[in-house]
PDB file of C-alpha atoms in Angstrom:
ATOM      1  CA  MET L 113     -31.463  10.022 -23.857  1.00 52.00           C
ATOM      2  CA  GLU L 114     -28.061  11.381 -22.722  1.00 54.00           C
ATOM      3  CA  PHE L 115     -29.491  14.669 -21.469  1.00 54.00           C
ATOM      4  CA  ASP L 116     -32.364  12.894 -19.740  1.00 67.00           C
ATOM      5  CA  LEU L 117     -29.843  10.728 -17.862  1.00 62.00           C
ATOM      6  CA  ILE L 118     -27.823  13.764 -16.818  1.00 62.00           C
ATOM      7  CA  ALA L 119     -30.887  15.675 -15.697  1.00 66.00           C
ATOM      8  CA  ARG L 120     -32.342  12.721 -13.819  1.00 74.00           C
ATOM      9  CA  HIS L 121     -29.256  11.608 -11.921  1.00 71.00           C
ATOM     10  CA  PHE L 122     -26.606  14.321 -11.915  1.00 75.00           C
ATOM     11  CA  THR L 123     -28.175  17.770 -11.996  1.00 75.00           C
ATOM     12  CA  ARG L 124     -28.090  19.317  -8.530  1.00 77.00           C
ATOM     13  CA  ALA L 125     -28.028  22.870  -7.213  1.00 80.00           C
ATOM     14  CA  THR L 126     -24.545  24.442  -7.297  1.00 87.00           C
ATOM     15  CA  PRO L 127     -24.694  27.619  -5.200  1.00 86.00           C
ATOM     16  CA  GLY L 128     -20.897  27.752  -4.961  1.00 89.00           C
ATOM     17  CA  ALA L 129     -20.461  27.998  -8.751  1.00 87.00           C
ATOM     18  CA  VAL L 130     -21.229  30.918 -11.046  1.00 88.00           C
ATOM     19  CA  LEU L 131     -22.728  28.386 -13.497  1.00 87.00           C
ATOM     20  CA  GLY L 132     -23.064  24.638 -12.985  1.00 81.00           C
ATOM     21  CA  VAL L 133     -24.424  21.759 -15.063  1.00 80.00           C
ATOM     22  CA  GLY L 134     -26.353  22.636 -18.220  1.00 78.00           C
ATOM     23  CA  ASP L 135     -24.054  24.662 -20.478  1.00 79.00           C
ATOM     24  CA  ASP L 136     -20.917  24.014 -22.537  1.00 84.00           C
ATOM     25  CA  CYS L 137     -18.701  24.918 -19.585  1.00 90.00           C
ATOM     26  CA  ALA L 138     -19.075  25.513 -15.877  1.00 89.00           C
ATOM     27  CA  LEU L 139     -18.113  28.945 -14.580  1.00 95.00           C
ATOM     28  CA  LEU L 140     -16.208  28.933 -11.291  1.00 94.00           C
ATOM     29  CA  ALA L 141     -14.971  31.789  -9.133  1.00 93.00           C
ATOM     30  CA  PRO L 142     -12.363  30.803  -6.535  1.00 92.00           C
ATOM     31  CA  SER L 143     -12.559  32.477  -3.163  1.00 95.00           C
ATOM     32  CA  PRO L 144     -10.569  35.741  -3.016  1.00 96.00           C
ATOM     33  CA  GLY L 145      -6.871  35.165  -2.519  1.00 96.00           C
ATOM     34  CA  MET L 146      -7.055  31.399  -2.996  1.00 97.00           C
ATOM     35  CA  GLN L 147      -5.288  29.149  -5.502  1.00 97.00           C
ATOM     36  CA  LEU L 148      -6.997  26.248  -7.257  1.00 97.00           C
ATOM     37  CA  ALA L 149      -5.813  22.648  -6.803  1.00 98.00           C
ATOM     38  CA  VAL L 150      -6.962  20.396  -9.672  1.00 97.00           C
ATOM     39  CA  THR L 151      -6.679  16.610  -9.940  1.00 97.00           C
ATOM     40  CA  SER L 152      -8.078  13.894 -12.218  1.00 96.00           C
ATOM     41  CA  ASP L 153      -8.454  10.136 -11.816  1.00 93.00           C
ATOM     42  CA  MET L 154      -9.949   7.452 -14.025  1.00 93.00           C
ATOM     43  CA  LEU L 155     -11.449   4.101 -12.932  1.00 94.00           C
ATOM     44  CA  LEU L 156     -12.001   1.231 -15.365  1.00 95.00           C
ATOM     45  CA  GLU L 157     -14.149  -1.840 -14.867  1.00 93.00           C
ATOM     46  CA  GLY L 158     -11.939  -4.915 -14.594  1.00 89.00           C
ATOM     47  CA  ARG L 159      -8.947  -2.797 -13.597  1.00 86.00           C
ATOM     48  CA  HIS L 160     -10.088  -0.734 -10.633  1.00 89.00           C
ATOM     49  CA  PHE L 161     -13.374  -2.432  -9.774  1.00 91.00           C
ATOM     50  CA  ALA L 162     -15.181  -5.656 -10.644  1.00 89.00           C
ATOM     51  CA  PRO L 163     -18.410  -5.989 -12.658  1.00 89.00           C
ATOM     52  CA  GLN L 164     -20.203  -7.361  -9.616  1.00 91.00           C
ATOM     53  CA  ASP L 165     -19.210  -4.473  -7.323  1.00 94.00           C
ATOM     54  CA  SER L 166     -21.961  -2.274  -5.914  1.00 95.00           C
ATOM     55  CA  PRO L 167     -22.580   0.774  -8.135  1.00 96.00           C
ATOM     56  CA  ALA L 168     -23.147   2.904  -5.008  1.00 97.00           C
ATOM     57  CA  GLY L 169     -19.750   1.778  -3.718  1.00 97.00           C
ATOM     58  CA  ILE L 170     -18.171   2.571  -7.081  1.00 97.00           C
ATOM     59  CA  GLY L 171     -19.683   6.058  -6.962  1.00 97.00           C
ATOM     60  CA  HIS L 172     -18.304   6.565  -3.456  1.00 97.00           C
ATOM     61  CA  LYS L 173     -14.818   5.317  -4.327  1.00 97.00           C
ATOM     62  CA  ALA L 174     -14.582   7.159  -7.659  1.00 97.00           C
ATOM     63  CA  LEU L 175     -14.968  10.504  -5.919  1.00 98.00           C
ATOM     64  CA  ALA L 176     -13.047   9.495  -2.781  1.00 97.00           C
ATOM     65  CA  VAL L 177      -9.844   8.688  -4.668  1.00 96.00           C
ATOM     66  CA  ASN L 178      -9.887  12.138  -6.274  1.00 97.00           C
ATOM     67  CA  LEU L 179     -10.567  13.861  -2.968  1.00 98.00           C
ATOM     68  CA  SER L 180      -7.620  11.947  -1.509  1.00 98.00           C
ATOM     69  CA  ASP L 181      -5.338  13.780  -3.955  1.00 98.00           C
ATOM     70  CA  LEU L 182      -6.740  17.097  -2.731  1.00 98.00           C
ATOM     71  CA  ALA L 183      -6.145  15.940   0.848  1.00 98.00           C
ATOM     72  CA  ALA L 184      -2.501  15.199   0.034  1.00 98.00           C
ATOM     73  CA  MET L 185      -2.075  18.832  -1.053  1.00 98.00           C
ATOM     74  CA  GLY L 186      -3.922  20.258   1.949  1.00 98.00           C
ATOM     75  CA  ALA L 187      -6.692  21.618  -0.286  1.00 98.00           C
ATOM     76  CA  THR L 188     -10.329  22.262   0.614  1.00 98.00           C
ATOM     77  CA  PRO L 189     -12.656  20.483  -1.871  1.00 98.00           C
ATOM     78  CA  ARG L 190     -15.056  22.689  -3.859  1.00 98.00           C
ATOM     79  CA  TRP L 191     -16.133  21.282  -7.230  1.00 97.00           C
ATOM     80  CA  ALA L 192     -15.955  18.209  -9.467  1.00 97.00           C
ATOM     81  CA  THR L 193     -16.734  17.129 -13.008  1.00 96.00           C
ATOM     82  CA  LEU L 194     -17.801  13.578 -13.855  1.00 95.00           C
ATOM     83  CA  SER L 195     -17.559  11.717 -17.160  1.00 94.00           C
ATOM     84  CA  ILE L 196     -18.900   8.180 -17.594  1.00 93.00           C
ATOM     85  CA  ALA L 197     -18.721   5.723 -20.495  1.00 93.00           C
ATOM     86  CA  LEU L 198     -21.484   3.106 -20.200  1.00 91.00           C
ATOM     87  CA  PRO L 199     -22.050  -0.089 -22.210  1.00 91.00           C
ATOM     88  CA  ALA L 200     -25.773   0.754 -22.109  1.00 86.00           C
ATOM     89  CA  ALA L 201     -28.072   3.332 -20.556  1.00 81.00           C
ATOM     90  CA  ASP L 202     -28.765   1.492 -17.299  1.00 84.00           C
ATOM     91  CA  ASP L 203     -31.054   3.710 -15.248  1.00 87.00           C
ATOM     92  CA  ALA L 204     -30.969   1.560 -12.103  1.00 91.00           C
ATOM     93  CA  TRP L 205     -27.156   1.335 -12.143  1.00 92.00           C
ATOM     94  CA  LEU L 206     -26.830   5.104 -12.579  1.00 92.00           C
ATOM     95  CA  ALA L 207     -29.302   5.819  -9.782  1.00 93.00           C
ATOM     96  CA  ALA L 208     -27.290   3.697  -7.346  1.00 96.00           C
ATOM     97  CA  PHE L 209     -23.967   5.127  -8.576  1.00 96.00           C
ATOM     98  CA  ALA L 210     -25.303   8.664  -8.099  1.00 95.00           C
ATOM     99  CA  ARG L 211     -26.378   7.865  -4.532  1.00 96.00           C
ATOM    100  CA  GLY L 212     -22.865   6.796  -3.600  1.00 97.00           C
ATOM    101  CA  PHE L 213     -21.265   9.694  -5.467  1.00 97.00           C
ATOM    102  CA  PHE L 214     -23.446  12.396  -3.943  1.00 97.00           C
ATOM    103  CA  ARG L 215     -23.233  10.921  -0.454  1.00 97.00           C
ATOM    104  CA  MET L 216     -19.460  11.438  -0.624  1.00 97.00           C
ATOM    105  CA  ALA L 217     -19.867  14.831  -2.332  1.00 97.00           C
ATOM    106  CA  GLU L 218     -22.227  16.143   0.351  1.00 97.00           C
ATOM    107  CA  LEU L 219     -19.938  14.884   3.111  1.00 97.00           C
ATOM    108  CA  HIS L 220     -17.077  17.028   1.767  1.00 97.00           C
ATOM    109  CA  GLY L 221     -18.947  20.016   0.341  1.00 96.00           C
ATOM    110  CA  ILE L 222     -18.325  19.140  -3.316  1.00 96.00           C
ATOM    111  CA  GLU L 223     -20.589  20.476  -6.073  1.00 97.00           C
ATOM    112  CA  LEU L 224     -20.871  18.604  -9.381  1.00 96.00           C
ATOM    113  CA  VAL L 225     -20.544  21.281 -12.079  1.00 95.00           C
ATOM    114  CA  GLY L 226     -20.236  19.333 -15.338  1.00 91.00           C
ATOM    115  CA  GLY L 227     -19.080  16.251 -17.206  1.00 89.00           C
ATOM    116  CA  ASP L 228     -20.039  13.954 -20.062  1.00 88.00           C
ATOM    117  CA  THR L 229     -21.661  10.602 -20.860  1.00 86.00           C
ATOM    118  CA  THR L 230     -21.080   8.273 -23.793  1.00 87.00           C
ATOM    119  CA  ARG L 231     -21.388   4.629 -24.804  1.00 90.00           C
ATOM    120  CA  GLY L 232     -18.361   2.389 -24.264  1.00 94.00           C
ATOM    121  CA  PRO L 233     -16.644   0.065 -21.789  1.00 94.00           C
ATOM    122  CA  LEU L 234     -17.571   1.126 -18.259  1.00 94.00           C
ATOM    123  CA  THR L 235     -15.136   3.941 -17.403  1.00 96.00           C
ATOM    124  CA  ILE L 236     -15.406   6.722 -14.848  1.00 97.00           C
ATOM    125  CA  ALA L 237     -13.294   9.873 -15.043  1.00 97.00           C
ATOM    126  CA  ILE L 238     -13.490  12.604 -12.423  1.00 97.00           C
ATOM    127  CA  THR L 239     -11.771  15.947 -12.083  1.00 97.00           C
ATOM    128  CA  ALA L 240     -11.856  17.406  -8.575  1.00 98.00           C
ATOM    129  CA  ILE L 241     -11.086  21.030  -7.822  1.00 98.00           C
ATOM    130  CA  GLY L 242     -10.152  22.482  -4.460  1.00 98.00           C
ATOM    131  CA  GLU L 243      -8.777  25.678  -2.973  1.00 98.00           C
ATOM    132  CA  ILE L 244      -5.702  26.444  -0.919  1.00 97.00           C
ATOM    133  CA  PRO L 245      -4.019  29.623   0.330  1.00 97.00           C
ATOM    134  CA  PRO L 246      -0.941  30.581  -1.711  1.00 97.00           C
ATOM    135  CA  GLY L 247       2.262  29.023  -0.430  1.00 96.00           C
ATOM    136  CA  GLN L 248       0.512  26.517   1.845  1.00 97.00           C
ATOM    137  CA  ALA L 249       0.145  23.530  -0.497  1.00 97.00           C
ATOM    138  CA  LEU L 250       1.665  20.294   0.778  1.00 98.00           C
ATOM    139  CA  ARG L 251       4.034  19.132  -1.950  1.00 97.00           C
ATOM    140  CA  ARG L 252       6.293  16.145  -2.544  1.00 97.00           C
ATOM    141  CA  ASN L 253       9.622  17.941  -2.751  1.00 96.00           C
ATOM    142  CA  GLY L 254      10.122  19.316   0.759  1.00 97.00           C
ATOM    143  CA  ALA L 255      11.338  16.337   2.798  1.00 98.00           C
ATOM    144  CA  GLN L 256      14.603  17.006   4.623  1.00 98.00           C
ATOM    145  CA  ALA L 257      17.122  14.675   6.263  1.00 98.00           C
ATOM    146  CA  GLY L 258      16.100  14.088   9.863  1.00 98.00           C
ATOM    147  CA  ASP L 259      12.362  14.607   9.202  1.00 98.00           C
ATOM    148  CA  ASP L 260      10.013  12.034  10.670  1.00 98.00           C
ATOM    149  CA  VAL L 261       7.938   9.916   8.297  1.00 98.00           C
ATOM    150  CA  TRP L 262       4.282   9.542   9.334  1.00 98.00           C
ATOM    151  CA  VAL L 263       1.198   7.767   8.042  1.00 98.00           C
ATOM    152  CA  SER L 264      -2.433   8.282   8.933  1.00 98.00           C
ATOM    153  CA  GLY L 265      -4.902   5.570   9.878  1.00 98.00           C
ATOM    154  CA  VAL L 266      -3.986   1.972   9.088  1.00 98.00           C
ATOM    155  CA  ILE L 267      -2.491   0.557   5.907  1.00 98.00           C
ATOM    156  CA  GLY L 268      -2.654  -2.733   4.035  1.00 97.00           C
ATOM    157  CA  SER L 269      -6.338  -3.482   4.667  1.00 97.00           C
ATOM    158  CA  ALA L 270      -7.620  -2.707   1.182  1.00 97.00           C
ATOM    159  CA  ALA L 271      -4.842  -4.706  -0.484  1.00 96.00           C
ATOM    160  CA  ALA L 272      -5.459  -7.604   1.889  1.00 97.00           C
ATOM    161  CA  ALA L 273      -9.154  -7.503   1.022  1.00 96.00           C
ATOM    162  CA  LEU L 274      -8.327  -7.649  -2.691  1.00 95.00           C
ATOM    163  CA  ALA L 275      -5.817 -10.472  -2.157  1.00 96.00           C
ATOM    164  CA  TYR L 276      -8.497 -12.377  -0.230  1.00 97.00           C
ATOM    165  CA  ARG L 277     -11.044 -11.782  -2.994  1.00 94.00           C
ATOM    166  CA  GLN L 278      -8.531 -12.992  -5.601  1.00 93.00           C
ATOM    167  CA  GLY L 279      -7.645 -16.097  -3.592  1.00 95.00           C
ATOM    168  CA  ARG L 280      -4.037 -15.001  -2.995  1.00 95.00           C
ATOM    169  CA  LEU L 281      -4.422 -14.597   0.772  1.00 96.00           C
ATOM    170  CA  PHE L 282      -6.321 -17.050   2.912  1.00 95.00           C
ATOM    171  CA  MET L 283      -8.248 -15.349   5.689  1.00 95.00           C
ATOM    172  CA  GLU L 284     -11.026 -16.560   7.913  1.00 94.00           C
ATOM    173  CA  GLN L 285     -14.314 -15.113   6.664  1.00 94.00           C
ATOM    174  CA  ILE L 286     -14.863 -13.249   9.924  1.00 95.00           C
ATOM    175  CA  ASP L 287     -11.415 -11.629   9.512  1.00 96.00           C
ATOM    176  CA  ALA L 288     -11.957 -10.773   5.850  1.00 96.00           C
ATOM    177  CA  ALA L 289     -15.164  -8.941   6.763  1.00 96.00           C
ATOM    178  CA  LYS L 290     -13.069  -6.520   8.832  1.00 97.00           C
ATOM    179  CA  VAL L 291     -10.790  -5.498   5.946  1.00 97.00           C
ATOM    180  CA  LEU L 292     -13.260  -5.457   3.036  1.00 96.00           C
ATOM    181  CA  PRO L 293     -14.706  -1.984   3.838  1.00 95.00           C
ATOM    182  CA  ALA L 294     -11.266  -0.447   3.264  1.00 96.00           C
ATOM    183  CA  LEU L 295     -11.336  -1.681  -0.335  1.00 95.00           C
ATOM    184  CA  TYR L 296     -14.860  -0.552  -1.182  1.00 94.00           C
ATOM    185  CA  LEU L 297     -15.383   2.577   0.953  1.00 95.00           C
ATOM    186  CA  PRO L 298     -12.099   4.490   1.379  1.00 96.00           C
ATOM    187  CA  ALA L 299     -12.163   7.717   3.406  1.00 96.00           C
ATOM    188  CA  PRO L 300     -10.048  10.609   2.076  1.00 98.00           C
ATOM    189  CA  GLN L 301      -8.168  12.419   4.850  1.00 98.00           C
ATOM    190  CA  ILE L 302      -9.282  15.937   3.925  1.00 98.00           C
ATOM    191  CA  ALA L 303      -9.339  17.365   7.455  1.00 98.00           C
ATOM    192  CA  LEU L 304      -5.864  16.048   8.226  1.00 98.00           C
ATOM    193  CA  GLY L 305      -4.383  17.501   5.041  1.00 98.00           C
ATOM    194  CA  ILE L 306      -5.780  20.925   5.901  1.00 98.00           C
ATOM    195  CA  ALA L 307      -4.567  20.655   9.512  1.00 98.00           C
ATOM    196  CA  LEU L 308      -1.035  19.805   8.341  1.00 98.00           C
ATOM    197  CA  ARG L 309      -0.599  23.056   6.412  1.00 98.00           C
ATOM    198  CA  GLY L 310       2.523  24.774   7.726  1.00 97.00           C
ATOM    199  CA  ILE L 311       3.605  21.641   9.620  1.00 98.00           C
ATOM    200  CA  ALA L 312       4.308  18.888   7.084  1.00 98.00           C
ATOM    201  CA  THR L 313       7.314  19.344   4.804  1.00 98.00           C
ATOM    202  CA  SER L 314       5.930  16.941   2.188  1.00 98.00           C
ATOM    203  CA  ALA L 315       2.897  14.725   1.693  1.00 98.00           C
ATOM    204  CA  ILE L 316       1.324  12.197  -0.661  1.00 98.00           C
ATOM    205  CA  ASP L 317      -1.705   9.936  -0.510  1.00 98.00           C
ATOM    206  CA  ILE L 318      -1.105   6.185  -0.468  1.00 97.00           C
ATOM    207  CA  SER L 319      -2.827   4.952  -3.606  1.00 95.00           C
ATOM    208  CA  ASP L 320      -0.230   2.702  -5.254  1.00 94.00           C
ATOM    209  CA  GLY L 321       1.476   1.379  -2.095  1.00 95.00           C
ATOM    210  CA  LEU L 322       3.431   2.849   0.816  1.00 96.00           C
ATOM    211  CA  LEU L 323       6.885   2.199  -0.656  1.00 96.00           C
ATOM    212  CA  ALA L 324       5.967   3.385  -4.147  1.00 95.00           C
ATOM    213  CA  ASP L 325       4.275   6.566  -2.951  1.00 96.00           C
ATOM    214  CA  LEU L 326       6.904   7.435  -0.344  1.00 97.00           C
ATOM    215  CA  GLY L 327       9.376   6.776  -3.144  1.00 96.00           C
ATOM    216  CA  HIS L 328       7.836   9.679  -5.099  1.00 96.00           C
ATOM    217  CA  ILE L 329       8.518  11.989  -2.149  1.00 98.00           C
ATOM    218  CA  LEU L 330      12.109  10.735  -1.918  1.00 97.00           C
ATOM    219  CA  GLU L 331      12.681  11.195  -5.635  1.00 96.00           C
ATOM    220  CA  ARG L 332      11.310  14.740  -5.660  1.00 97.00           C
ATOM    221  CA  SER L 333      13.144  15.615  -2.425  1.00 97.00           C
ATOM    222  CA  SER L 334      16.468  13.974  -3.424  1.00 96.00           C
ATOM    223  CA  ALA L 335      16.492  12.029  -0.171  1.00 97.00           C
ATOM    224  CA  GLY L 336      16.251   8.523   1.272  1.00 97.00           C
ATOM    225  CA  ALA L 337      14.309   6.966   4.146  1.00 97.00           C
ATOM    226  CA  ARG L 338      14.546   4.272   6.788  1.00 97.00           C
ATOM    227  CA  LEU L 339      11.285   2.677   7.929  1.00 97.00           C
ATOM    228  CA  GLU L 340      10.593   0.333  10.847  1.00 97.00           C
ATOM    229  CA  PHE L 341       8.310  -2.487   9.699  1.00 96.00           C
ATOM    230  CA  ALA L 342       7.157  -3.125  13.274  1.00 96.00           C
ATOM    231  CA  ALA L 343       5.934   0.490  13.498  1.00 97.00           C
ATOM    232  CA  LEU L 344       3.615   0.280  10.493  1.00 97.00           C
ATOM    233  CA  PRO L 345      -0.007   0.657  11.640  1.00 98.00           C
ATOM    234  CA  VAL L 346      -2.188  -2.273  10.580  1.00 97.00           C
ATOM    235  CA  LEU L 347      -5.461  -3.628  11.873  1.00 97.00           C
ATOM    236  CA  PRO L 348      -5.001  -6.292  14.579  1.00 96.00           C
ATOM    237  CA  VAL L 349      -6.852  -8.761  12.362  1.00 95.00           C
ATOM    238  CA  LEU L 350      -4.247  -8.269   9.615  1.00 97.00           C
ATOM    239  CA  GLN L 351      -1.365  -8.346  12.090  1.00 95.00           C
ATOM    240  CA  ALA L 352      -2.188 -12.011  12.668  1.00 94.00           C
ATOM    241  CA  TYR L 353      -1.400 -12.792   8.994  1.00 96.00           C
ATOM    242  CA  LEU L 354       1.905 -10.940   8.633  1.00 94.00           C
ATOM    243  CA  HIS L 355       3.850 -14.200   8.731  1.00 92.00           C
ATOM    244  CA  GLU L 356       2.544 -14.628   5.165  1.00 93.00           C
ATOM    245  CA  PRO L 357       4.692 -12.909   2.487  1.00 92.00           C
ATOM    246  CA  VAL L 358       1.588 -11.789   0.591  1.00 95.00           C
ATOM    247  CA  ALA L 359       0.239 -10.067   3.717  1.00 95.00           C
ATOM    248  CA  ARG L 360       3.521  -8.205   4.223  1.00 94.00           C
ATOM    249  CA  GLU L 361       3.396  -7.184   0.573  1.00 94.00           C
ATOM    250  CA  CYS L 362      -0.133  -5.846   1.084  1.00 96.00           C
ATOM    251  CA  VAL L 363       1.123  -3.576   3.858  1.00 96.00           C
ATOM    252  CA  LEU L 364       4.238  -2.322   2.073  1.00 96.00           C
ATOM    253  CA  ALA L 365       3.153  -2.263  -1.556  1.00 94.00           C
ATOM    254  CA  GLY L 366      -0.531  -3.083  -1.856  1.00 91.00           C
ATOM    255  CA  GLY L 367      -2.023   0.366  -2.327  1.00 88.00           C
ATOM    256  CA  ASP L 368      -5.650   1.518  -2.310  1.00 94.00           C
ATOM    257  CA  ASP L 369      -5.246   2.777   1.276  1.00 95.00           C
ATOM    258  CA  TYR L 370      -5.890   6.482   0.545  1.00 97.00           C
ATOM    259  CA  GLU L 371      -4.224   7.409   3.800  1.00 98.00           C
ATOM    260  CA  LEU L 372      -1.669  10.210   3.936  1.00 98.00           C
ATOM    261  CA  CYS L 373       2.069   9.618   4.123  1.00 98.00           C
ATOM    262  CA  PHE L 374       3.873  12.778   5.132  1.00 98.00           C
ATOM    263  CA  THR L 375       7.086  14.121   6.602  1.00 98.00           C
ATOM    264  CA  ALA L 376       7.645  16.724   9.306  1.00 98.00           C
ATOM    265  CA  PRO L 377      10.600  17.936  11.384  1.00 98.00           C
ATOM    266  CA  ALA L 378      11.205  15.954  14.557  1.00 98.00           C
ATOM    267  CA  ALA L 379      10.765  19.199  16.493  1.00 98.00           C
ATOM    268  CA  ARG L 380       7.143  19.408  15.252  1.00 98.00           C
ATOM    269  CA  ARG L 381       5.940  16.080  16.672  1.00 98.00           C
ATOM    270  CA  ASP L 382       3.585  17.758  19.116  1.00 98.00           C
ATOM    271  CA  ALA L 383       2.181  19.908  16.305  1.00 98.00           C
ATOM    272  CA  VAL L 384       1.613  16.820  14.152  1.00 98.00           C
ATOM    273  CA  ARG L 385      -0.227  15.065  16.965  1.00 98.00           C
ATOM    274  CA  ALA L 386      -2.321  18.181  17.625  1.00 98.00           C
ATOM    275  CA  ALA L 387      -3.222  18.404  13.925  1.00 98.00           C
ATOM    276  CA  ALA L 388      -4.227  14.751  13.927  1.00 98.00           C
ATOM    277  CA  GLU L 389      -6.358  15.260  17.026  1.00 98.00           C
ATOM    278  CA  THR L 390      -8.058  18.256  15.397  1.00 97.00           C
ATOM    279  CA  ALA L 391      -8.815  16.110  12.336  1.00 98.00           C
ATOM    280  CA  GLY L 392      -9.960  13.161  14.447  1.00 98.00           C
ATOM    281  CA  VAL L 393      -7.436  10.847  12.776  1.00 98.00           C
ATOM    282  CA  ALA L 394      -4.744   8.601  14.241  1.00 98.00           C
ATOM    283  CA  VAL L 395      -1.195   9.120  12.934  1.00 98.00           C
ATOM    284  CA  THR L 396       1.873   6.925  13.410  1.00 98.00           C
ATOM    285  CA  ARG L 397       5.567   7.766  13.122  1.00 98.00           C
ATOM    286  CA  ILE L 398       7.102   4.978  11.018  1.00 98.00           C
ATOM    287  CA  GLY L 399      10.654   6.119  10.282  1.00 98.00           C
ATOM    288  CA  HIS L 400      12.795   9.045   9.225  1.00 98.00           C
ATOM    289  CA  ILE L 401      14.276  10.725   6.171  1.00 98.00           C
ATOM    290  CA  THR L 402      17.978  10.134   5.446  1.00 97.00           C
ATOM    291  CA  SER L 403      20.426  12.258   3.490  1.00 93.00           C
ATOM    292  CA  GLY L 404      21.613   9.369   1.332  1.00 84.00           C
ATOM    293  CA  PRO L 405      19.496   7.838  -1.427  1.00 87.00           C
ATOM    294  CA  GLY L 406      17.498   4.643  -1.031  1.00 91.00           C
ATOM    295  CA  LEU L 407      14.576   3.344   0.973  1.00 94.00           C
ATOM    296  CA  THR L 408      15.265   0.714   3.641  1.00 94.00           C
ATOM    297  CA  VAL L 409      12.661  -1.218   5.597  1.00 96.00           C
ATOM    298  CA  VAL L 410      14.037  -2.688   8.807  1.00 95.00           C
ATOM    299  CA  ALA L 411      12.596  -5.923  10.186  1.00 91.00           C
ATOM    300  CA  PRO L 412      11.941  -6.370  13.926  1.00 87.00           C
ATOM    301  CA  ASP L 413      15.308  -8.147  14.255  1.00 84.00           C
ATOM    302  CA  GLY L 414      17.100  -5.054  12.970  1.00 86.00           C
ATOM    303  CA  GLN L 415      17.967  -6.535   9.571  1.00 87.00           C
ATOM    304  CA  PRO L 416      16.872  -4.997   6.257  1.00 85.00           C
ATOM    305  CA  LEU L 417      13.656  -6.573   5.026  1.00 83.00           C
ATOM    306  CA  PRO L 418      13.854  -7.876   1.436  1.00 77.00           C
ATOM    307  CA  VAL L 419      11.286  -6.100  -0.732  1.00 74.00           C
ATOM    308  CA  ASP L 420      10.353  -7.607  -4.099  1.00 70.00           C
ATOM    309  CA  LYS L 421       7.554  -5.205  -4.999  1.00 64.00           C
ATOM    310  CA  THR L 422       7.133  -1.545  -4.100  1.00 62.00           C
ATOM    311  CA  GLY L 423       3.665  -0.806  -5.425  1.00 54.00           C
ATOM    312  CA  TYR L 424       0.889  -1.130  -7.964  1.00 50.00           C
ATOM    313  CA  ASP L 425       1.829  -0.876 -11.648  1.00 51.00           C
ATOM    314  CA  HIS L 426      -1.024   0.494 -13.787  1.00 44.00           C
ATOM    315  CA  PHE L 427       0.460  -1.182 -16.896  1.00 37.00           C
ATOM    316  CA  ASP L 428       1.247  -4.521 -15.287  1.00 52.00           C
ATOM    317  CA  GLU L 429      -0.785  -7.365 -16.743  1.00 46.00           C
TER     318      GLU L 429
END
């Protein structure tokens, strides 16, 4: 049964691997002179997605969140492994999941080279592998005082969609429809990460919330930051709800954006904008790195904005 499921839904040609699905291990040969970037993420039903969510959407998101980590390092995606625990062998669910997974994989040139299946609570674990030239990885520890802080795309939409779904944020149905895709179909910023090689001094993807993830850069870089709340890029439909504390929390600490937050010297602003144009992605300068510790968000009136929550806690009940 297990091998039939694998063969039916997950065995595809892998011309970029020495050996793909079908043996005890995959055999991979990185391109000459390249380093491997490896990341793993796990998604659990009831924690990261709901039982009623589309299996195709779950397949898309499960791979997208891993590719977002590669994007944050400036890596080019190459391969992935996929392990799934299933309550039962549900052929229709797996077929739809595989459609979403492989649609994302084909978009970014990823080959599935192995994995595992077993019975258990619905859990998806993916390891994604990319390549990057030595010395060009975007890391978290390079931010310097005076660097600009940038984000790609818009933030807060996915968290607002979840808050709406949970009944914590009232939105008109027509407005909610504009933020829901961000929750279910995130787009990893692979092209931007690659374009920022040699320009950005640090980078991270926004998975747990802007303040929490930027906080990781500040911790590793022994620096602080000052952000302008009015500069944060949000959809116009969400802008209309920012008088609500929960909406402001979605923007600052909601997570699930999978945009890039990165730093670069002020002298490289033109290079950042050129990289963004090459990648076809909008970027916004939202603040700057400070020499002293701490992260301050400044309200439009110039006063520090009180922040009760900085991001998603994986162990919070």
